[in-house]
Amino acid sequence: MPEVYFRVDPRLVHATVMNAWVPELEVGRLVIADAKVLADPRRRHILHMSAMDEVEVEFVVPARLGLRLKEGADALVLFSDVDSVMAAAEGGLAIDELNVGHLPATDGRSARHPAVHLGPRDVGQLERLQKEGTRVYLQPLPNDPPLAPFGIPRPVAVKRPRRPAPRSPSEGGVHRRRLQIVNERGLHLRAAHVLAHAAGKMSCEVRVGRNERMVNAKSLLGLTTLGAARGSWLDVEVEGPGAVGALDELEALFESGFTEGAGP
């Protein structure tokens, strides 16, 4: 069975999900559980584009969500609101944990977190889910502490992907080089796609950035946020199996202008 995570966030596919949660949870697909989105071709197209081909994007009616999750890659399920979560639960889906990551301020809602506002209906539904065995927590970003939604805020233990134990320094550590963007158009969308594709085939971790701001080089969306023009120097870090060879390959890719050649 695939590993599945559940999140309430009416923005659905956006920068926080793609740059923070997809890498954190190591999922290969996003499942949008929203009947209105499923019935809106234009909205579905926008959400597909927002994923930048980094992960699969699927759409489903909440009540049929359980059938969709039995097979396939590990998934992050996104709900627009708590009503959709309840529809999925009433359809027979067992939700072990629910991350309430964002609910905007509206009339009748009060802040439980700067990014999460709950109204009486939300509170009643979340309390019902907890009584039925769902661990509900508030966590807008992966580096925020997961907090209980009711009463005095307190940390909640939540599941995350199993990651290998850190290697000792004798096993290689982090390898770094400073590489220059040489193609005329810089790290534009096509070049970023070439870099993300190459990094994605590497067994090691690959990070790229500058001024201490590093992004996952396997994330197309993350690369496009760097705004690296021709002549820019980027720090490239690799860590893990095959790191040295991967760094040589990445240096050659930079020197080729991401197959576009050096600018005039």
PDB file of C-alpha atoms in Angstrom:
ATOM      1  CA  MET A   1       0.000   0.000   0.000  1.00  0.00           C
ATOM      2  CA  PRO A   2       1.277   3.502  -0.767  1.00  0.00           C
ATOM      3  CA  GLU A   3       1.977   5.962   2.029  1.00  0.00           C
ATOM      4  CA  VAL A   4      -0.713   8.662   2.072  1.00  0.00           C
ATOM      5  CA  TYR A   5      -0.788  12.054   3.794  1.00  0.00           C
ATOM      6  CA  PHE A   6      -3.829  14.339   4.148  1.00  0.00           C
ATOM      7  CA  ARG A   7      -3.852  18.156   4.199  1.00  0.00           C
ATOM      8  CA  VAL A   8      -6.511  20.883   4.258  1.00  0.00           C
ATOM      9  CA  ASP A   9      -5.409  23.836   2.134  1.00  0.00           C
ATOM     10  CA  PRO A  10      -7.871  25.673  -0.168  1.00  0.00           C
ATOM     11  CA  ARG A  11      -4.977  26.924  -2.318  1.00  0.00           C
ATOM     12  CA  LEU A  12      -4.386  23.284  -3.322  1.00  0.00           C
ATOM     13  CA  VAL A  13      -1.358  23.126  -5.677  1.00  0.00           C
ATOM     14  CA  HIS A  14       0.847  26.152  -4.950  1.00  0.00           C
ATOM     15  CA  ALA A  15       4.445  27.032  -4.123  1.00  0.00           C
ATOM     16  CA  THR A  16       4.350  25.867  -0.493  1.00  0.00           C
ATOM     17  CA  VAL A  17       3.040  22.457  -1.478  1.00  0.00           C
ATOM     18  CA  MET A  18       5.469  21.993  -4.376  1.00  0.00           C
ATOM     19  CA  ASN A  19       8.605  23.488  -2.805  1.00  0.00           C
ATOM     20  CA  ALA A  20       8.107  22.375   0.794  1.00  0.00           C
ATOM     21  CA  TRP A  21       5.626  19.548   1.275  1.00  0.00           C
ATOM     22  CA  VAL A  22       6.284  17.406  -1.805  1.00  0.00           C
ATOM     23  CA  PRO A  23      10.039  17.142  -1.017  1.00  0.00           C
ATOM     24  CA  GLU A  24       9.378  16.757   2.721  1.00  0.00           C
ATOM     25  CA  LEU A  25       6.920  13.891   2.277  1.00  0.00           C
ATOM     26  CA  GLU A  26       8.699  12.407  -0.762  1.00  0.00           C
ATOM     27  CA  VAL A  27       5.394  11.829  -2.581  1.00  0.00           C
ATOM     28  CA  GLY A  28       5.009  11.094  -6.270  1.00  0.00           C
ATOM     29  CA  ARG A  29       1.479  12.353  -6.725  1.00  0.00           C
ATOM     30  CA  LEU A  30      -1.050  14.904  -5.520  1.00  0.00           C
ATOM     31  CA  VAL A  31      -4.683  13.871  -5.225  1.00  0.00           C
ATOM     32  CA  ILE A  32      -7.170  16.764  -5.234  1.00  0.00           C
ATOM     33  CA  ALA A  33     -10.297  15.647  -3.375  1.00  0.00           C
ATOM     34  CA  ASP A  34     -12.790  18.303  -4.409  1.00  0.00           C
ATOM     35  CA  ALA A  35     -16.036  17.816  -6.359  1.00  0.00           C
ATOM     36  CA  LYS A  36     -16.123  21.429  -7.606  1.00  0.00           C
ATOM     37  CA  VAL A  37     -12.583  21.244  -8.968  1.00  0.00           C
ATOM     38  CA  LEU A  38     -13.308  17.904 -10.626  1.00  0.00           C
ATOM     39  CA  ALA A  39     -16.205  19.543 -12.491  1.00  0.00           C
ATOM     40  CA  ASP A  40     -14.161  22.575 -13.595  1.00  0.00           C
ATOM     41  CA  PRO A  41     -11.807  21.824 -16.562  1.00  0.00           C
ATOM     42  CA  ARG A  42     -10.176  25.262 -16.405  1.00  0.00           C
ATOM     43  CA  ARG A  43      -9.318  24.897 -12.704  1.00  0.00           C
ATOM     44  CA  ARG A  44      -7.973  21.394 -13.277  1.00  0.00           C
ATOM     45  CA  HIS A  45      -5.732  22.700 -16.084  1.00  0.00           C
ATOM     46  CA  ILE A  46      -4.358  25.470 -13.842  1.00  0.00           C
ATOM     47  CA  LEU A  47      -3.575  22.996 -11.065  1.00  0.00           C
ATOM     48  CA  HIS A  48      -1.879  20.625 -13.503  1.00  0.00           C
ATOM     49  CA  MET A  49       0.286  23.513 -14.743  1.00  0.00           C
ATOM     50  CA  SER A  50       1.110  24.531 -11.158  1.00  0.00           C
ATOM     51  CA  ALA A  51       2.610  21.093 -10.544  1.00  0.00           C
ATOM     52  CA  MET A  52       5.129  21.709 -13.386  1.00  0.00           C
ATOM     53  CA  ASP A  53       5.176  17.969 -14.288  1.00  0.00           C
ATOM     54  CA  GLU A  54       7.075  17.201 -11.061  1.00  0.00           C
ATOM     55  CA  VAL A  55       4.377  14.891  -9.703  1.00  0.00           C
ATOM     56  CA  GLU A  56       1.222  13.261 -10.960  1.00  0.00           C
ATOM     57  CA  VAL A  57      -1.964  15.234 -10.274  1.00  0.00           C
ATOM     58  CA  GLU A  58      -5.278  13.413  -9.909  1.00  0.00           C
ATOM     59  CA  PHE A  59      -8.805  14.644  -9.218  1.00  0.00           C
ATOM     60  CA  VAL A  60     -11.526  12.747  -7.399  1.00  0.00           C
ATOM     61  CA  VAL A  61     -14.844  13.224  -5.615  1.00  0.00           C
ATOM     62  CA  PRO A  62     -14.120  13.027  -1.849  1.00  0.00           C
ATOM     63  CA  ALA A  63     -16.628  10.228  -1.288  1.00  0.00           C
ATOM     64  CA  ARG A  64     -14.682   7.983  -3.722  1.00  0.00           C
ATOM     65  CA  LEU A  65     -11.236   8.882  -2.444  1.00  0.00           C
ATOM     66  CA  GLY A  66     -10.645   5.557  -0.695  1.00  0.00           C
ATOM     67  CA  LEU A  67     -10.834   3.638  -3.973  1.00  0.00           C
ATOM     68  CA  ARG A  68      -8.280   5.941  -5.638  1.00  0.00           C
ATOM     69  CA  LEU A  69      -5.669   5.572  -2.903  1.00  0.00           C
ATOM     70  CA  LYS A  70      -5.320   1.785  -2.859  1.00  0.00           C
ATOM     71  CA  GLU A  71      -2.699   1.729  -5.622  1.00  0.00           C
ATOM     72  CA  GLY A  72      -0.030   3.980  -7.103  1.00  0.00           C
ATOM     73  CA  ALA A  73       2.769   6.141  -5.750  1.00  0.00           C
ATOM     74  CA  ASP A  74       2.875   7.681  -2.290  1.00  0.00           C
ATOM     75  CA  ALA A  75       0.412  10.578  -2.262  1.00  0.00           C
ATOM     76  CA  LEU A  76      -0.462  13.864  -0.628  1.00  0.00           C
ATOM     77  CA  VAL A  77      -4.239  14.343  -0.603  1.00  0.00           C
ATOM     78  CA  LEU A  78      -5.373  17.969  -0.676  1.00  0.00           C
ATOM     79  CA  PHE A  79      -8.783  19.105   0.563  1.00  0.00           C
ATOM     80  CA  SER A  80     -10.174  22.614   0.039  1.00  0.00           C
ATOM     81  CA  ASP A  81     -12.089  22.569   3.322  1.00  0.00           C
ATOM     82  CA  VAL A  82     -13.111  20.432   6.274  1.00  0.00           C
ATOM     83  CA  ASP A  83     -16.448  19.614   4.628  1.00  0.00           C
ATOM     84  CA  SER A  84     -14.553  17.694   1.929  1.00  0.00           C
ATOM     85  CA  VAL A  85     -12.639  15.775   4.599  1.00  0.00           C
ATOM     86  CA  MET A  86     -15.919  14.758   6.216  1.00  0.00           C
ATOM     87  CA  ALA A  87     -17.323  13.638   2.861  1.00  0.00           C
ATOM     88  CA  ALA A  88     -14.282  11.394   2.377  1.00  0.00           C
ATOM     89  CA  ALA A  89     -14.606   9.961   5.895  1.00  0.00           C
ATOM     90  CA  GLU A  90     -18.327   9.347   5.445  1.00  0.00           C
ATOM     91  CA  GLY A  91     -17.479   7.569   2.186  1.00  0.00           C
ATOM     92  CA  GLY A  92     -15.557   5.006   4.213  1.00  0.00           C
ATOM     93  CA  LEU A  93     -12.015   6.428   4.068  1.00  0.00           C
ATOM     94  CA  ALA A  94      -9.895   5.887   7.180  1.00  0.00           C
ATOM     95  CA  ILE A  95      -7.820   9.040   7.795  1.00  0.00           C
ATOM     96  CA  ASP A  96      -5.073   8.368  10.294  1.00  0.00           C
ATOM     97  CA  GLU A  97      -3.699  11.931  10.403  1.00  0.00           C
ATOM     98  CA  LEU A  98      -4.975  15.251   9.066  1.00  0.00           C
ATOM     99  CA  ASN A  99      -2.781  18.312   8.611  1.00  0.00           C
ATOM    100  CA  VAL A 100      -4.845  21.492   8.681  1.00  0.00           C
ATOM    101  CA  GLY A 101      -2.314  23.645   6.880  1.00  0.00           C
ATOM    102  CA  HIS A 102      -4.258  26.717   5.831  1.00  0.00           C
ATOM    103  CA  LEU A 103      -7.748  28.119   6.276  1.00  0.00           C
ATOM    104  CA  PRO A 104      -8.225  31.844   5.627  1.00  0.00           C
ATOM    105  CA  ALA A 105      -9.869  34.334   7.956  1.00  0.00           C
ATOM    106  CA  THR A 106     -13.569  34.833   7.228  1.00  0.00           C
ATOM    107  CA  ASP A 107     -16.596  35.983   9.222  1.00  0.00           C
ATOM    108  CA  GLY A 108     -17.232  33.589  12.056  1.00  0.00           C
ATOM    109  CA  ARG A 109     -13.752  32.070  12.047  1.00  0.00           C
ATOM    110  CA  SER A 110     -11.151  32.731  14.714  1.00  0.00           C
ATOM    111  CA  ALA A 111      -7.401  32.278  14.480  1.00  0.00           C
ATOM    112  CA  ARG A 112      -5.972  29.055  15.921  1.00  0.00           C
ATOM    113  CA  HIS A 113      -2.680  29.798  14.133  1.00  0.00           C
ATOM    114  CA  PRO A 114      -1.658  32.789  11.945  1.00  0.00           C
ATOM    115  CA  ALA A 115      -2.459  30.678   8.858  1.00  0.00           C
ATOM    116  CA  VAL A 116      -5.366  28.642  10.234  1.00  0.00           C
ATOM    117  CA  HIS A 117      -8.775  30.054  11.164  1.00  0.00           C
ATOM    118  CA  LEU A 118     -11.596  27.810  12.375  1.00  0.00           C
ATOM    119  CA  GLY A 119     -15.313  28.438  12.699  1.00  0.00           C
ATOM    120  CA  PRO A 120     -17.737  26.546  14.937  1.00  0.00           C
ATOM    121  CA  ARG A 121     -18.608  24.122  12.106  1.00  0.00           C
ATOM    122  CA  ASP A 122     -14.923  23.400  11.449  1.00  0.00           C
ATOM    123  CA  VAL A 123     -14.264  22.811  15.138  1.00  0.00           C
ATOM    124  CA  GLY A 124     -17.223  20.460  15.488  1.00  0.00           C
ATOM    125  CA  GLN A 125     -16.163  18.412  12.464  1.00  0.00           C
ATOM    126  CA  LEU A 126     -12.518  18.192  13.516  1.00  0.00           C
ATOM    127  CA  GLU A 127     -13.520  17.151  17.024  1.00  0.00           C
ATOM    128  CA  ARG A 128     -15.687  14.419  15.505  1.00  0.00           C
ATOM    129  CA  LEU A 129     -12.763  13.202  13.405  1.00  0.00           C
ATOM    130  CA  GLN A 130     -10.541  13.071  16.480  1.00  0.00           C
ATOM    131  CA  LYS A 131     -13.129  11.054  18.406  1.00  0.00           C
ATOM    132  CA  GLU A 132     -13.201   8.608  15.493  1.00  0.00           C
ATOM    133  CA  GLY A 133      -9.425   8.140  15.650  1.00  0.00           C
ATOM    134  CA  THR A 134      -7.926  10.787  13.342  1.00  0.00           C
ATOM    135  CA  ARG A 135      -4.940  12.677  14.716  1.00  0.00           C
ATOM    136  CA  VAL A 136      -5.651  16.309  13.744  1.00  0.00           C
ATOM    137  CA  TYR A 137      -2.852  18.874  13.832  1.00  0.00           C
ATOM    138  CA  LEU A 138      -1.994  22.350  12.542  1.00  0.00           C
ATOM    139  CA  GLN A 139       1.196  22.702  10.484  1.00  0.00           C
ATOM    140  CA  PRO A 140       1.413  25.206   7.600  1.00  0.00           C
ATOM    141  CA  LEU A 141       5.099  24.492   6.796  1.00  0.00           C
ATOM    142  CA  PRO A 142       7.288  21.440   7.429  1.00  0.00           C
ATOM    143  CA  ASN A 143       9.604  23.396   9.738  1.00  0.00           C
ATOM    144  CA  ASP A 144       6.656  24.612  11.855  1.00  0.00           C
ATOM    145  CA  PRO A 145       5.929  22.450  14.896  1.00  0.00           C
ATOM    146  CA  PRO A 146       2.790  20.311  14.430  1.00  0.00           C
ATOM    147  CA  LEU A 147       0.317  21.556  17.040  1.00  0.00           C
ATOM    148  CA  ALA A 148      -2.960  20.267  18.458  1.00  0.00           C
ATOM    149  CA  PRO A 149      -5.858  22.420  17.155  1.00  0.00           C
ATOM    150  CA  PHE A 150      -7.801  22.741  20.421  1.00  0.00           C
ATOM    151  CA  GLY A 151      -7.036  23.977  23.915  1.00  0.00           C
ATOM    152  CA  ILE A 152      -3.518  24.989  24.868  1.00  0.00           C
ATOM    153  CA  PRO A 153      -1.220  24.544  21.824  1.00  0.00           C
ATOM    154  CA  ARG A 154       0.926  21.463  22.314  1.00  0.00           C
ATOM    155  CA  PRO A 155       3.208  19.483  19.997  1.00  0.00           C
ATOM    156  CA  VAL A 156       1.783  16.455  18.195  1.00  0.00           C
ATOM    157  CA  ALA A 157       3.876  13.501  16.994  1.00  0.00           C
ATOM    158  CA  VAL A 158       3.187  12.883  13.289  1.00  0.00           C
ATOM    159  CA  LYS A 159       4.435  10.400  10.699  1.00  0.00           C
ATOM    160  CA  ARG A 160       7.079  11.253   8.132  1.00  0.00           C
ATOM    161  CA  PRO A 161       8.929   9.171   5.507  1.00  0.00           C
ATOM    162  CA  ARG A 162      11.553   6.803   6.862  1.00  0.00           C
ATOM    163  CA  ARG A 163      14.926   8.233   5.948  1.00  0.00           C
ATOM    164  CA  PRO A 164      18.303   6.525   6.205  1.00  0.00           C
ATOM    165  CA  ALA A 165      20.430   7.394   9.193  1.00  0.00           C
ATOM    166  CA  PRO A 166      23.015  10.116   8.516  1.00  0.00           C
ATOM    167  CA  ARG A 167      26.317   8.776   7.276  1.00  0.00           C
ATOM    168  CA  SER A 168      29.549   9.409   9.143  1.00  0.00           C
ATOM    169  CA  PRO A 169      32.038  11.892   7.631  1.00  0.00           C
ATOM    170  CA  SER A 170      34.173   8.956   6.482  1.00  0.00           C
ATOM    171  CA  GLU A 171      31.381   8.000   4.064  1.00  0.00           C
ATOM    172  CA  GLY A 172      31.753  11.139   1.999  1.00  0.00           C
ATOM    173  CA  GLY A 173      29.677  13.976   3.432  1.00  0.00           C
ATOM    174  CA  VAL A 174      28.643  16.967   1.306  1.00  0.00           C
ATOM    175  CA  HIS A 175      30.538  17.901  -1.872  1.00  0.00           C
ATOM    176  CA  ARG A 176      30.230  21.439  -3.214  1.00  0.00           C
ATOM    177  CA  ARG A 177      31.203  23.427  -6.291  1.00  0.00           C
ATOM    178  CA  ARG A 178      30.439  26.929  -7.474  1.00  0.00           C
ATOM    179  CA  LEU A 179      29.223  26.816 -11.087  1.00  0.00           C
ATOM    180  CA  GLN A 180      28.338  29.567 -13.539  1.00  0.00           C
ATOM    181  CA  ILE A 181      25.251  29.926 -15.732  1.00  0.00           C
ATOM    182  CA  VAL A 182      26.607  30.413 -19.269  1.00  0.00           C
ATOM    183  CA  ASN A 183      23.615  30.024 -21.598  1.00  0.00           C
ATOM    184  CA  GLU A 184      22.113  33.236 -22.956  1.00  0.00           C
ATOM    185  CA  ARG A 185      18.665  32.908 -21.363  1.00  0.00           C
ATOM    186  CA  GLY A 186      19.906  31.771 -17.958  1.00  0.00           C
ATOM    187  CA  LEU A 187      18.048  29.241 -15.862  1.00  0.00           C
ATOM    188  CA  HIS A 188      14.755  29.732 -17.689  1.00  0.00           C
ATOM    189  CA  LEU A 189      12.017  27.104 -17.720  1.00  0.00           C
ATOM    190  CA  ARG A 190      13.536  24.792 -20.340  1.00  0.00           C
ATOM    191  CA  ALA A 191      17.019  24.921 -18.801  1.00  0.00           C
ATOM    192  CA  ALA A 192      15.572  24.322 -15.340  1.00  0.00           C
ATOM    193  CA  HIS A 193      13.692  21.327 -16.710  1.00  0.00           C
ATOM    194  CA  VAL A 194      16.931  19.880 -18.138  1.00  0.00           C
ATOM    195  CA  LEU A 195      18.692  20.364 -14.796  1.00  0.00           C
ATOM    196  CA  ALA A 196      15.812  18.921 -12.739  1.00  0.00           C
ATOM    197  CA  HIS A 197      15.579  15.915 -15.067  1.00  0.00           C
ATOM    198  CA  ALA A 198      19.315  15.213 -14.765  1.00  0.00           C
ATOM    199  CA  ALA A 199      19.271  15.632 -10.974  1.00  0.00           C
ATOM    200  CA  GLY A 200      16.187  13.443 -10.696  1.00  0.00           C
ATOM    201  CA  LYS A 201      18.078  10.490 -12.167  1.00  0.00           C
ATOM    202  CA  MET A 202      20.820  10.772  -9.530  1.00  0.00           C
ATOM    203  CA  SER A 203      20.744   8.634  -6.400  1.00  0.00           C
ATOM    204  CA  CYS A 204      22.302  11.370  -4.285  1.00  0.00           C
ATOM    205  CA  GLU A 205      20.680  14.521  -2.958  1.00  0.00           C
ATOM    206  CA  VAL A 206      21.288  17.603  -5.126  1.00  0.00           C
ATOM    207  CA  ARG A 207      20.837  21.183  -3.948  1.00  0.00           C
ATOM    208  CA  VAL A 208      21.398  24.385  -5.916  1.00  0.00           C
ATOM    209  CA  GLY A 209      21.261  28.015  -4.803  1.00  0.00           C
ATOM    210  CA  ARG A 210      23.102  31.121  -3.737  1.00  0.00           C
ATOM    211  CA  ASN A 211      23.422  33.423  -0.746  1.00  0.00           C
ATOM    212  CA  GLU A 212      22.603  30.500   1.559  1.00  0.00           C
ATOM    213  CA  ARG A 213      19.231  29.973  -0.172  1.00  0.00           C
ATOM    214  CA  MET A 214      19.327  26.410  -1.480  1.00  0.00           C
ATOM    215  CA  VAL A 215      16.562  24.508  -3.285  1.00  0.00           C
ATOM    216  CA  ASN A 216      16.103  20.881  -4.179  1.00  0.00           C
ATOM    217  CA  ALA A 217      17.550  20.586  -7.711  1.00  0.00           C
ATOM    218  CA  LYS A 218      15.087  17.778  -8.455  1.00  0.00           C
ATOM    219  CA  SER A 219      12.261  20.307  -8.022  1.00  0.00           C
ATOM    220  CA  LEU A 220      11.533  22.175 -11.252  1.00  0.00           C
ATOM    221  CA  LEU A 221       9.446  24.768  -9.444  1.00  0.00           C
ATOM    222  CA  GLY A 222      12.191  25.314  -6.893  1.00  0.00           C
ATOM    223  CA  LEU A 223      14.783  25.926  -9.608  1.00  0.00           C
ATOM    224  CA  THR A 224      12.600  28.483 -11.384  1.00  0.00           C
ATOM    225  CA  THR A 225      12.400  30.552  -8.180  1.00  0.00           C
ATOM    226  CA  LEU A 226      16.166  31.173  -8.214  1.00  0.00           C
ATOM    227  CA  GLY A 227      15.945  33.740 -11.022  1.00  0.00           C
ATOM    228  CA  ALA A 228      19.471  32.878 -12.176  1.00  0.00           C
ATOM    229  CA  ALA A 229      20.408  34.923 -15.249  1.00  0.00           C
ATOM    230  CA  ARG A 230      23.378  34.380 -17.547  1.00  0.00           C
ATOM    231  CA  GLY A 231      26.622  35.029 -15.683  1.00  0.00           C
ATOM    232  CA  SER A 232      25.175  34.083 -12.293  1.00  0.00           C
ATOM    233  CA  TRP A 233      27.198  31.787 -10.045  1.00  0.00           C
ATOM    234  CA  LEU A 234      25.307  29.068  -8.186  1.00  0.00           C
ATOM    235  CA  ASP A 235      26.446  26.857  -5.334  1.00  0.00           C
ATOM    236  CA  VAL A 236      25.843  23.169  -6.094  1.00  0.00           C
ATOM    237  CA  GLU A 237      25.806  20.628  -3.256  1.00  0.00           C
ATOM    238  CA  VAL A 238      25.584  16.852  -3.593  1.00  0.00           C
ATOM    239  CA  GLU A 239      25.385  14.286  -0.823  1.00  0.00           C
ATOM    240  CA  GLY A 240      24.919  10.544  -0.891  1.00  0.00           C
ATOM    241  CA  PRO A 241      25.607   7.637  -3.254  1.00  0.00           C
ATOM    242  CA  GLY A 242      27.630   8.596  -6.319  1.00  0.00           C
ATOM    243  CA  ALA A 243      28.010  12.206  -5.174  1.00  0.00           C
ATOM    244  CA  VAL A 244      31.412  12.934  -6.756  1.00  0.00           C
ATOM    245  CA  GLY A 245      30.447  11.531 -10.145  1.00  0.00           C
ATOM    246  CA  ALA A 246      27.147  13.387  -9.988  1.00  0.00           C
ATOM    247  CA  LEU A 247      28.954  16.658  -9.312  1.00  0.00           C
ATOM    248  CA  ASP A 248      31.174  16.111 -12.366  1.00  0.00           C
ATOM    249  CA  GLU A 249      28.076  15.440 -14.468  1.00  0.00           C
ATOM    250  CA  LEU A 250      26.370  18.584 -13.190  1.00  0.00           C
ATOM    251  CA  GLU A 251      29.453  20.696 -13.909  1.00  0.00           C
ATOM    252  CA  ALA A 252      29.476  19.429 -17.489  1.00  0.00           C
ATOM    253  CA  LEU A 253      25.768  20.246 -17.786  1.00  0.00           C
ATOM    254  CA  PHE A 254      26.351  23.804 -16.567  1.00  0.00           C
ATOM    255  CA  GLU A 255      29.257  24.203 -19.000  1.00  0.00           C
ATOM    256  CA  SER A 256      27.036  23.041 -21.872  1.00  0.00           C
ATOM    257  CA  GLY A 257      24.523  25.759 -21.060  1.00  0.00           C
ATOM    258  CA  PHE A 258      22.051  22.980 -20.226  1.00  0.00           C
ATOM    259  CA  THR A 259      22.531  21.714 -23.809  1.00  0.00           C
ATOM    260  CA  GLU A 260      21.882  25.224 -25.196  1.00  0.00           C
ATOM    261  CA  GLY A 261      25.567  26.205 -25.454  1.00  0.00           C
ATOM    262  CA  ALA A 262      27.267  29.269 -24.043  1.00  0.00           C
ATOM    263  CA  GLY A 263      25.819  32.639 -24.928  1.00  0.00           C
ATOM    264  CA  PRO A 264      27.526  34.949 -27.409  1.00  0.00           C
TER     265      PRO A 264
END
